[in-house]
mmCIF file of C-alpha atoms and ligand atoms in Angstrom:
data_model
loop_
_atom_site.group_PDB
_atom_site.id
_atom_site.type_symbol
_atom_site.label_atom_id
_atom_site.label_comp_id
_atom_site.label_asym_id
_atom_site.label_seq_id
_atom_site.Cartn_x
_atom_site.Cartn_y
_atom_site.Cartn_z
ATOM 1 C CA MET A 1 -22.384 -9.836 18.925
ATOM 2 C CA VAL A 2 -22.978 -12.462 16.236
ATOM 3 C CA ASN A 3 -22.613 -16.149 16.843
ATOM 4 C CA PRO A 4 -20.065 -17.570 14.428
ATOM 5 C CA ILE A 5 -21.183 -20.739 12.707
ATOM 6 C CA LYS A 6 -18.935 -23.620 13.629
ATOM 7 C CA SER A 7 -19.028 -26.146 10.835
ATOM 8 C CA LYS A 8 -16.373 -28.488 9.482
ATOM 9 C CA LEU A 9 -14.130 -26.634 7.044
ATOM 10 C CA SER A 10 -12.717 -28.429 4.043
ATOM 11 C CA PRO A 11 -8.910 -28.729 4.156
ATOM 12 C CA GLY A 12 -6.904 -25.744 2.959
ATOM 13 C CA LEU A 13 -5.188 -22.536 3.948
ATOM 14 C CA TYR A 14 -7.764 -19.823 4.642
ATOM 15 C CA LEU A 15 -6.433 -16.255 4.365
ATOM 16 C CA ILE A 16 -8.674 -13.918 6.321
ATOM 17 C CA ALA A 17 -8.646 -10.117 6.466
ATOM 18 C CA THR A 18 -8.959 -8.524 9.890
ATOM 19 C CA PRO A 19 -10.058 -4.988 10.875
ATOM 20 C CA ILE A 20 -7.690 -2.021 10.381
ATOM 21 C CA GLY A 21 -9.306 -0.223 13.316
ATOM 22 C CA THR A 22 -12.936 -0.791 14.229
ATOM 23 C CA ALA A 23 -13.207 -4.366 15.466
ATOM 24 C CA ARG A 24 -16.695 -4.814 14.023
ATOM 25 C CA ASP A 25 -15.283 -4.546 10.502
ATOM 26 C CA ILE A 26 -14.504 -8.275 10.708
ATOM 27 C CA THR A 27 -16.608 -10.266 8.233
ATOM 28 C CA LEU A 28 -19.074 -12.980 9.277
ATOM 29 C CA ARG A 29 -17.204 -15.446 7.079
ATOM 30 C CA ALA A 30 -13.873 -14.639 8.764
ATOM 31 C CA LEU A 31 -15.507 -15.304 12.155
ATOM 32 C CA ASP A 32 -16.924 -18.623 10.916
ATOM 33 C CA ILE A 33 -13.473 -19.630 9.674
ATOM 34 C CA LEU A 34 -11.843 -18.598 12.955
ATOM 35 C CA ALA A 35 -14.424 -20.642 14.843
ATOM 36 C CA SER A 36 -13.915 -23.764 12.727
ATOM 37 C CA ALA A 37 -10.298 -24.023 11.526
ATOM 38 C CA ASP A 38 -8.234 -26.890 12.960
ATOM 39 C CA VAL A 39 -5.102 -24.723 13.273
ATOM 40 C CA LEU A 40 -4.751 -20.956 13.686
ATOM 41 C CA ALA A 41 -1.744 -19.005 12.451
ATOM 42 C CA ALA A 42 -1.184 -15.281 12.805
ATOM 43 C CA GLU A 43 1.473 -12.632 12.349
ATOM 44 C CA ASP A 44 0.655 -11.471 15.873
ATOM 45 C CA THR A 45 -1.006 -14.170 17.949
ATOM 46 C CA ARG A 46 -1.932 -11.723 20.730
ATOM 47 C CA SER A 47 -3.878 -9.473 18.349
ATOM 48 C CA LEU A 48 -5.679 -12.501 16.936
ATOM 49 C CA ARG A 49 -6.647 -13.809 20.378
ATOM 50 C CA LYS A 50 -7.894 -10.335 21.333
ATOM 51 C CA LEU A 51 -10.009 -10.132 18.177
ATOM 52 C CA MET A 52 -11.454 -13.583 18.867
ATOM 53 C CA ASP A 53 -12.234 -12.551 22.449
ATOM 54 C CA ILE A 54 -14.057 -9.421 21.290
ATOM 55 C CA HIS A 55 -16.230 -11.506 18.969
ATOM 56 C CA GLY A 56 -16.767 -14.409 21.344
ATOM 57 C CA VAL A 57 -14.893 -16.997 19.286
ATOM 58 C CA ALA A 58 -13.522 -19.700 21.568
ATOM 59 C CA LEU A 59 -10.012 -20.964 20.943
ATOM 60 C CA ASN A 60 -10.543 -24.198 22.895
ATOM 61 C CA ASP A 61 -7.505 -26.414 22.612
ATOM 62 C CA ARG A 62 -6.577 -25.522 19.030
ATOM 63 C CA PRO A 63 -2.958 -24.672 18.287
ATOM 64 C CA VAL A 64 -2.062 -21.037 17.487
ATOM 65 C CA LEU A 65 1.154 -20.591 15.501
ATOM 66 C CA ALA A 66 3.055 -17.350 15.076
ATOM 67 C CA TYR A 67 3.944 -16.842 11.401
ATOM 68 C CA HIS A 68 5.806 -13.679 10.400
ATOM 69 C CA ASP A 69 8.736 -12.420 8.322
ATOM 70 C CA HIS A 70 11.325 -13.585 10.856
ATOM 71 C CA ASN A 71 10.217 -17.195 11.320
ATOM 72 C CA GLY A 72 8.454 -17.969 8.017
ATOM 73 C CA ASP A 73 11.138 -20.376 6.769
ATOM 74 C CA ARG A 74 10.864 -22.400 9.955
ATOM 75 C CA VAL A 75 7.069 -22.397 10.411
ATOM 76 C CA ARG A 76 5.983 -22.736 6.769
ATOM 77 C CA PRO A 77 6.836 -26.475 6.554
ATOM 78 C CA ARG A 78 4.733 -27.131 9.679
ATOM 79 C CA ILE A 79 1.747 -25.416 8.116
ATOM 80 C CA ILE A 80 2.202 -27.275 4.813
ATOM 81 C CA GLU A 81 2.451 -30.532 6.744
ATOM 82 C CA ALA A 82 -0.826 -29.825 8.561
ATOM 83 C CA LEU A 83 -2.530 -28.990 5.247
ATOM 84 C CA ALA A 84 -1.169 -32.152 3.618
ATOM 85 C CA ALA A 85 -2.615 -34.114 6.532
ATOM 86 C CA GLY A 86 -6.068 -32.769 5.603
ATOM 87 C CA LYS A 87 -6.286 -30.000 8.200
ATOM 88 C CA SER A 88 -7.794 -26.558 7.741
ATOM 89 C CA VAL A 89 -5.483 -23.682 8.705
ATOM 90 C CA VAL A 90 -6.507 -20.039 9.023
ATOM 91 C CA TYR A 91 -3.931 -17.259 8.608
ATOM 92 C CA ALA A 92 -4.348 -13.606 9.605
ATOM 93 C CA SER A 93 -1.781 -10.825 9.457
ATOM 94 C CA GLU A 94 -1.782 -8.244 12.233
ATOM 95 C CA ALA A 95 -4.388 -6.007 10.611
ATOM 96 C CA GLY A 96 -6.019 -5.757 7.216
ATOM 97 C CA THR A 97 -5.389 -8.152 4.365
ATOM 98 C CA PRO A 98 -2.465 -10.592 4.448
ATOM 99 C CA MET A 99 0.194 -9.958 1.775
ATOM 100 C CA VAL A 100 -0.767 -6.277 1.351
ATOM 101 C CA ALA A 101 2.483 -4.868 2.808
ATOM 102 C CA ASP A 102 2.215 -7.762 5.243
ATOM 103 C CA PRO A 103 3.446 -11.365 5.472
ATOM 104 C CA GLY A 104 1.694 -14.262 3.766
ATOM 105 C CA PHE A 105 3.066 -14.229 0.226
ATOM 106 C CA ASP A 106 5.648 -17.005 0.694
ATOM 107 C CA LEU A 107 3.105 -19.082 2.540
ATOM 108 C CA GLY A 108 0.458 -18.681 -0.163
ATOM 109 C CA ARG A 109 3.003 -19.524 -2.853
ATOM 110 C CA ALA A 110 4.195 -22.631 -0.986
ATOM 111 C CA VAL A 111 0.592 -23.829 -0.678
ATOM 112 C CA VAL A 112 0.007 -23.339 -4.411
ATOM 113 C CA GLU A 113 3.291 -25.073 -5.279
ATOM 114 C CA ALA A 114 2.345 -28.019 -3.077
ATOM 115 C CA GLY A 115 -0.952 -28.297 -4.985
ATOM 116 C CA LEU A 116 -2.962 -27.688 -1.800
ATOM 117 C CA PRO A 117 -6.130 -25.558 -1.572
ATOM 118 C CA LEU A 118 -5.749 -21.820 -0.947
ATOM 119 C CA ILE A 119 -8.882 -19.889 0.019
ATOM 120 C CA SER A 120 -9.260 -16.139 0.533
ATOM 121 C CA ALA A 121 -11.944 -14.560 2.713
ATOM 122 C CA PRO A 122 -11.706 -10.879 1.753
ATOM 123 C CA GLY A 123 -12.249 -7.921 4.029
ATOM 124 C CA PRO A 124 -10.627 -4.690 5.198
ATOM 125 C CA SER A 125 -7.489 -3.192 3.729
ATOM 126 C CA ALA A 126 -6.194 0.338 4.270
ATOM 127 C CA VAL A 127 -5.393 0.823 0.568
ATOM 128 C CA ILE A 128 -8.990 0.254 -0.549
ATOM 129 C CA THR A 129 -10.503 2.121 2.407
ATOM 130 C CA ALA A 130 -8.314 5.162 1.658
ATOM 131 C CA LEU A 131 -9.136 5.042 -2.054
ATOM 132 C CA THR A 132 -12.864 5.041 -1.383
ATOM 133 C CA LEU A 133 -12.529 8.122 0.847
ATOM 134 C CA ALA A 134 -9.979 10.144 -1.092
ATOM 135 C CA GLY A 135 -12.097 11.545 -3.889
ATOM 136 C CA LEU A 136 -9.300 10.818 -6.370
ATOM 137 C CA PRO A 137 -9.881 8.707 -9.506
ATOM 138 C CA THR A 138 -10.189 4.997 -8.761
ATOM 139 C CA ASP A 139 -10.500 3.696 -12.333
ATOM 140 C CA GLN A 140 -6.762 3.022 -12.258
ATOM 141 C CA PHE A 141 -4.534 3.035 -9.202
ATOM 142 C CA HIS A 142 -1.047 1.896 -8.350
ATOM 143 C CA PHE A 143 -0.308 0.643 -4.840
ATOM 144 C CA ALA A 144 3.362 1.356 -4.133
ATOM 145 C CA GLY A 145 3.524 0.177 -0.505
ATOM 146 C CA PHE A 146 6.149 1.872 1.677
ATOM 147 C CA LEU A 147 8.710 4.154 -0.010
ATOM 148 C CA PRO A 148 12.391 3.858 0.970
ATOM 149 C CA ASN A 149 13.372 5.783 4.123
ATOM 150 C CA THR A 150 16.298 7.731 2.743
ATOM 151 C CA LYS A 151 15.647 10.926 0.820
ATOM 152 C CA SER A 152 17.637 10.085 -2.305
ATOM 153 C CA ARG A 153 16.182 6.589 -2.666
ATOM 154 C CA ARG A 154 12.697 7.934 -1.941
ATOM 155 C CA LYS A 155 13.071 10.571 -4.651
ATOM 156 C CA SER A 156 14.269 7.992 -7.196
ATOM 157 C CA ALA A 157 11.334 5.729 -6.345
ATOM 158 C CA LEU A 158 8.905 8.633 -6.769
ATOM 159 C CA SER A 159 10.481 9.636 -10.033
ATOM 160 C CA ALA A 160 9.991 6.088 -11.377
ATOM 161 C CA LEU A 161 6.262 6.489 -10.622
ATOM 162 C CA ALA A 162 5.851 9.918 -12.213
ATOM 163 C CA GLN A 163 4.241 8.657 -15.414
ATOM 164 C CA VAL A 164 1.902 6.069 -13.891
ATOM 165 C CA PRO A 165 -1.506 6.881 -15.418
ATOM 166 C CA GLY A 166 -3.487 6.435 -12.218
ATOM 167 C CA THR A 167 -3.790 7.387 -8.559
ATOM 168 C CA LEU A 168 -0.687 6.483 -6.546
ATOM 169 C CA VAL A 169 -1.226 4.954 -3.094
ATOM 170 C CA PHE A 170 1.484 4.707 -0.431
ATOM 171 C CA TYR A 171 1.661 3.458 3.115
ATOM 172 C CA GLU A 172 3.749 5.834 5.227
ATOM 173 C CA SER A 173 4.926 6.287 8.772
ATOM 174 C CA PRO A 174 3.440 9.380 10.476
ATOM 175 C CA LYS A 175 6.989 10.514 11.328
ATOM 176 C CA ARG A 176 8.032 10.604 7.677
ATOM 177 C CA VAL A 177 4.846 11.800 6.013
ATOM 178 C CA ALA A 178 5.846 15.507 5.860
ATOM 179 C CA ALA A 179 9.239 14.697 4.310
ATOM 180 C CA MET A 180 7.637 12.269 1.880
ATOM 181 C CA LEU A 181 5.093 14.882 0.751
ATOM 182 C CA LYS A 182 7.860 17.459 0.282
ATOM 183 C CA ASP A 183 9.856 15.013 -1.865
ATOM 184 C CA ALA A 184 6.746 14.066 -3.831
ATOM 185 C CA SER A 185 6.023 17.755 -4.399
ATOM 186 C CA ASP A 186 9.585 18.322 -5.651
ATOM 187 C CA VAL A 187 9.604 15.282 -7.920
ATOM 188 C CA LEU A 188 6.011 15.126 -9.189
ATOM 189 C CA GLY A 189 5.123 18.812 -9.053
ATOM 190 C CA GLY A 190 3.460 20.690 -6.182
ATOM 191 C CA ALA A 191 0.197 21.137 -8.080
ATOM 192 C CA ARG A 192 -0.846 17.507 -8.044
ATOM 193 C CA GLN A 193 -3.902 16.747 -5.925
ATOM 194 C CA ALA A 194 -3.148 14.542 -2.940
ATOM 195 C CA VAL A 195 -4.780 13.088 0.161
ATOM 196 C CA VAL A 196 -3.465 12.083 3.570
ATOM 197 C CA ALA A 197 -5.811 9.532 5.160
ATOM 198 C CA ARG A 198 -5.061 8.922 8.831
ATOM 199 C CA GLU A 199 -6.407 6.518 11.444
ATOM 200 C CA LEU A 200 -9.024 5.072 9.108
ATOM 201 C CA THR A 201 -12.058 3.489 10.790
ATOM 202 C CA LYS A 202 -10.752 4.667 14.178
ATOM 203 C CA LYS A 203 -11.848 7.393 16.610
ATOM 204 C CA PHE A 204 -9.472 10.043 15.239
ATOM 205 C CA GLU A 205 -9.988 9.304 11.560
ATOM 206 C CA GLU A 206 -8.934 12.279 9.438
ATOM 207 C CA VAL A 207 -8.810 12.854 5.687
ATOM 208 C CA MET A 208 -6.763 15.843 4.492
ATOM 209 C CA ARG A 209 -7.097 16.913 0.868
ATOM 210 C CA GLY A 210 -5.140 19.483 -1.121
ATOM 211 C CA THR A 211 -2.251 19.941 -3.485
ATOM 212 C CA LEU A 212 1.027 18.184 -2.742
ATOM 213 C CA ALA A 213 2.627 21.560 -1.947
ATOM 214 C CA ASP A 214 -0.163 22.532 0.496
ATOM 215 C CA LEU A 215 -0.228 19.170 2.232
ATOM 216 C CA ALA A 216 3.569 19.134 2.561
ATOM 217 C CA GLU A 217 3.347 22.478 4.363
ATOM 218 C CA THR A 218 0.374 21.487 6.548
ATOM 219 C CA CYS A 219 1.959 18.203 7.615
ATOM 220 C CA ALA A 220 5.334 19.855 8.321
ATOM 221 C CA ALA A 221 3.568 22.195 10.761
ATOM 222 C CA ARG A 222 1.882 19.345 12.680
ATOM 223 C CA SER A 223 3.147 16.306 14.460
ATOM 224 C CA LEU A 224 1.004 13.547 13.012
ATOM 225 C CA LYS A 225 0.260 10.377 14.928
ATOM 226 C CA GLY A 226 -1.293 7.046 14.052
ATOM 227 C CA GLU A 227 -1.423 5.170 10.772
ATOM 228 C CA VAL A 228 -1.302 6.963 7.456
ATOM 229 C CA VAL A 229 -2.041 6.344 3.783
ATOM 230 C CA VAL A 230 -0.907 8.937 1.227
ATOM 231 C CA LEU A 231 -2.617 9.152 -2.143
ATOM 232 C CA ILE A 232 -1.464 11.236 -5.092
ATOM 233 C CA GLY A 233 -3.656 12.045 -8.064
ATOM 234 C CA ARG A 234 -2.601 11.138 -11.572
ATOM 235 C CA GLY A 235 -0.280 13.594 -13.241
ATOM 236 C CA ASP A 236 -1.501 15.833 -16.006
ATOM 237 C CA SER A 237 1.569 15.721 -18.216
ATOM 238 C CA SER A 238 0.793 19.067 -19.827
ATOM 239 C CA THR A 239 0.979 20.925 -16.541
ATOM 240 C CA ILE A 240 2.634 18.939 -13.838
ATOM 241 C CA SER A 241 5.903 17.772 -15.167
ATOM 242 C CA ASP A 242 7.660 21.028 -16.064
ATOM 243 C CA ALA A 243 10.580 20.129 -13.822
ATOM 244 C CA ASP A 244 10.757 16.652 -15.325
ATOM 245 C CA VAL A 245 10.541 17.954 -18.879
ATOM 246 C CA GLU A 246 13.333 20.398 -18.187
ATOM 247 C CA SER A 247 15.642 17.742 -16.779
ATOM 248 C CA HIS A 248 14.893 15.417 -19.732
ATOM 249 C CA LEU A 249 15.627 18.254 -22.120
ATOM 250 C CA VAL A 250 18.951 19.060 -20.465
ATOM 251 C CA GLU A 251 19.905 15.416 -20.896
ATOM 252 C CA ALA A 252 18.674 15.229 -24.505
ATOM 253 C CA LEU A 253 20.483 18.451 -25.471
ATOM 254 C CA GLU A 254 23.790 16.837 -24.576
ATOM 255 C CA THR A 255 23.571 14.659 -27.688
ATOM 256 C CA LEU A 256 20.761 16.047 -29.870
ATOM 257 C CA SER A 257 19.979 19.269 -31.712
ATOM 258 C CA VAL A 258 17.329 21.593 -30.242
ATOM 259 C CA ARG A 259 14.843 20.391 -32.846
ATOM 260 C CA ASP A 260 15.456 16.666 -32.232
ATOM 261 C CA ALA A 261 15.580 17.062 -28.451
ATOM 262 C CA ALA A 262 12.232 18.897 -28.560
ATOM 263 C CA ASP A 263 10.722 16.129 -30.734
ATOM 264 C CA GLN A 264 11.893 13.393 -28.430
ATOM 265 C CA VAL A 265 10.932 15.018 -25.113
ATOM 266 C CA SER A 266 7.571 16.154 -26.457
ATOM 267 C CA ALA A 267 6.786 12.582 -27.550
ATOM 268 C CA ASP A 268 7.944 11.120 -24.217
ATOM 269 C CA SER A 269 6.184 13.625 -21.954
ATOM 270 C CA GLY A 270 3.018 14.354 -23.904
ATOM 271 C CA MET A 271 3.732 18.092 -23.546
ATOM 272 C CA LYS A 272 2.995 20.223 -26.632
ATOM 273 C CA ARG A 273 5.993 20.319 -28.995
ATOM 274 C CA ARG A 274 5.947 24.098 -29.365
ATOM 275 C CA GLN A 275 6.177 24.538 -25.598
ATOM 276 C CA VAL A 276 9.033 22.039 -25.339
ATOM 277 C CA TYR A 277 10.830 23.658 -28.301
ATOM 278 C CA GLN A 278 10.655 27.128 -26.647
ATOM 279 C CA LEU A 279 12.069 25.653 -23.427
ATOM 280 C CA ALA A 280 14.833 23.868 -25.369
ATOM 281 C CA LEU A 281 15.779 27.144 -27.087
ATOM 282 C CA LYS A 282 15.988 28.870 -23.701
ATOM 283 C CA LEU A 283 18.135 26.107 -22.246
ATOM 284 C CA GLU A 284 20.429 26.075 -25.268
ATOM 285 C CA ALA A 285 20.831 29.860 -25.080
ATOM 286 C CA GLY A 286 21.757 29.648 -21.415
ATOM 287 C CA LYS A 287 24.514 27.038 -21.978
HETATM 288 N N1 SAM B 1 -2.144 -5.451 5.443
HETATM 289 C C1 SAM B 1 -2.580 -4.138 5.813
HETATM 290 C C2 SAM B 1 -3.693 -3.697 4.866
HETATM 291 O O1 SAM B 1 -4.288 -4.539 4.208
HETATM 292 O O2 SAM B 1 -3.969 -2.513 4.804
HETATM 293 C C3 SAM B 1 -1.432 -3.155 5.842
HETATM 294 C C4 SAM B 1 -0.319 -3.519 6.773
HETATM 295 S S1 SAM B 1 1.017 -2.409 6.736
HETATM 296 C C5 SAM B 1 2.190 -3.246 7.724
HETATM 297 C C6 SAM B 1 0.533 -1.152 7.852
HETATM 298 C C7 SAM B 1 0.321 0.182 7.135
HETATM 299 O O3 SAM B 1 -0.983 0.227 6.552
HETATM 300 C C8 SAM B 1 0.352 1.384 8.076
HETATM 301 O O4 SAM B 1 1.685 1.836 8.286
HETATM 302 C C9 SAM B 1 -0.456 2.408 7.329
HETATM 303 O O5 SAM B 1 0.295 3.015 6.312
HETATM 304 C C10 SAM B 1 -1.533 1.513 6.685
HETATM 305 N N2 SAM B 1 -2.693 1.407 7.591
HETATM 306 C C11 SAM B 1 -3.088 0.330 8.283
HETATM 307 N N3 SAM B 1 -4.192 0.618 9.008
HETATM 308 C C12 SAM B 1 -4.483 1.912 8.768
HETATM 309 C C13 SAM B 1 -5.510 2.801 9.209
HETATM 310 N N4 SAM B 1 -6.426 2.407 10.081
HETATM 311 N N5 SAM B 1 -5.500 4.075 8.748
HETATM 312 C C14 SAM B 1 -4.563 4.487 7.874
HETATM 313 N N6 SAM B 1 -3.587 3.691 7.417
HETATM 314 C C15 SAM B 1 -3.545 2.420 7.848
#
């Protein structure tokens, strides 16, 4: 155990990240802030107290406010008032980094709008942890949070991400992960490399790697438990988007000649023009 340093904090809202599994992933700075802030606020006050207990940080008689999506409008003014009165307030979401698919955004914005100090003490987040383990490119990535629950809305959301030139990262419920992978395979192409990262930093941590088609099959055959991040490698437009190219061509052929449709879809998709032209001829012949 480390002894947090209790020193007077300057006034401001301190956003701290908390562990996504292993309790010792808390940072020393987050512990110092928890030990010193005048007011504590958390998405889940019980989890925060437990974390403080584990690390030997005394609460003493400091107030602990619950701040989450359902009471933000009511509690935000109290926090702003405390900050305006020169107090230091620490905020933690239930696990990981506030605002990353978690509450805190409205609070941070209100603090900025009020011209009060906003301080971030960085630490764990499942998106970054999963990216570092996945073995997929990290030079560019797109965090898409949770996809919609219904199949049709999920497929539309995936289709809007098809051309993102980087690794896609999603948070997903273990109950829906097989269906999500199947939809992703249908929409983005089964050959794309993907990773399912489960229970990160915990006892049953597991990282599954494979193509979207393989992972969809593997996950459908298992009943997954715990917390899950799904990552999908960047598309290679020359190989992965055959289905997409075909549907674009069908649409283009409604108004354009074969030649013009092939020009347009080849430019949009990056697929070789000759290949697109051959496909357009086939589609036109089958009309
Ligand atoms: N703010 C958090 C962060 O910075 O990662 C995320 C909160 S979000 C409500 C919870 C989702 O994050 C879970 O459903 C899961 O997709 C992902 N997640 C959180 N902890 C995880 C872990 N230990 N392993 C895998 N995924 C995790």
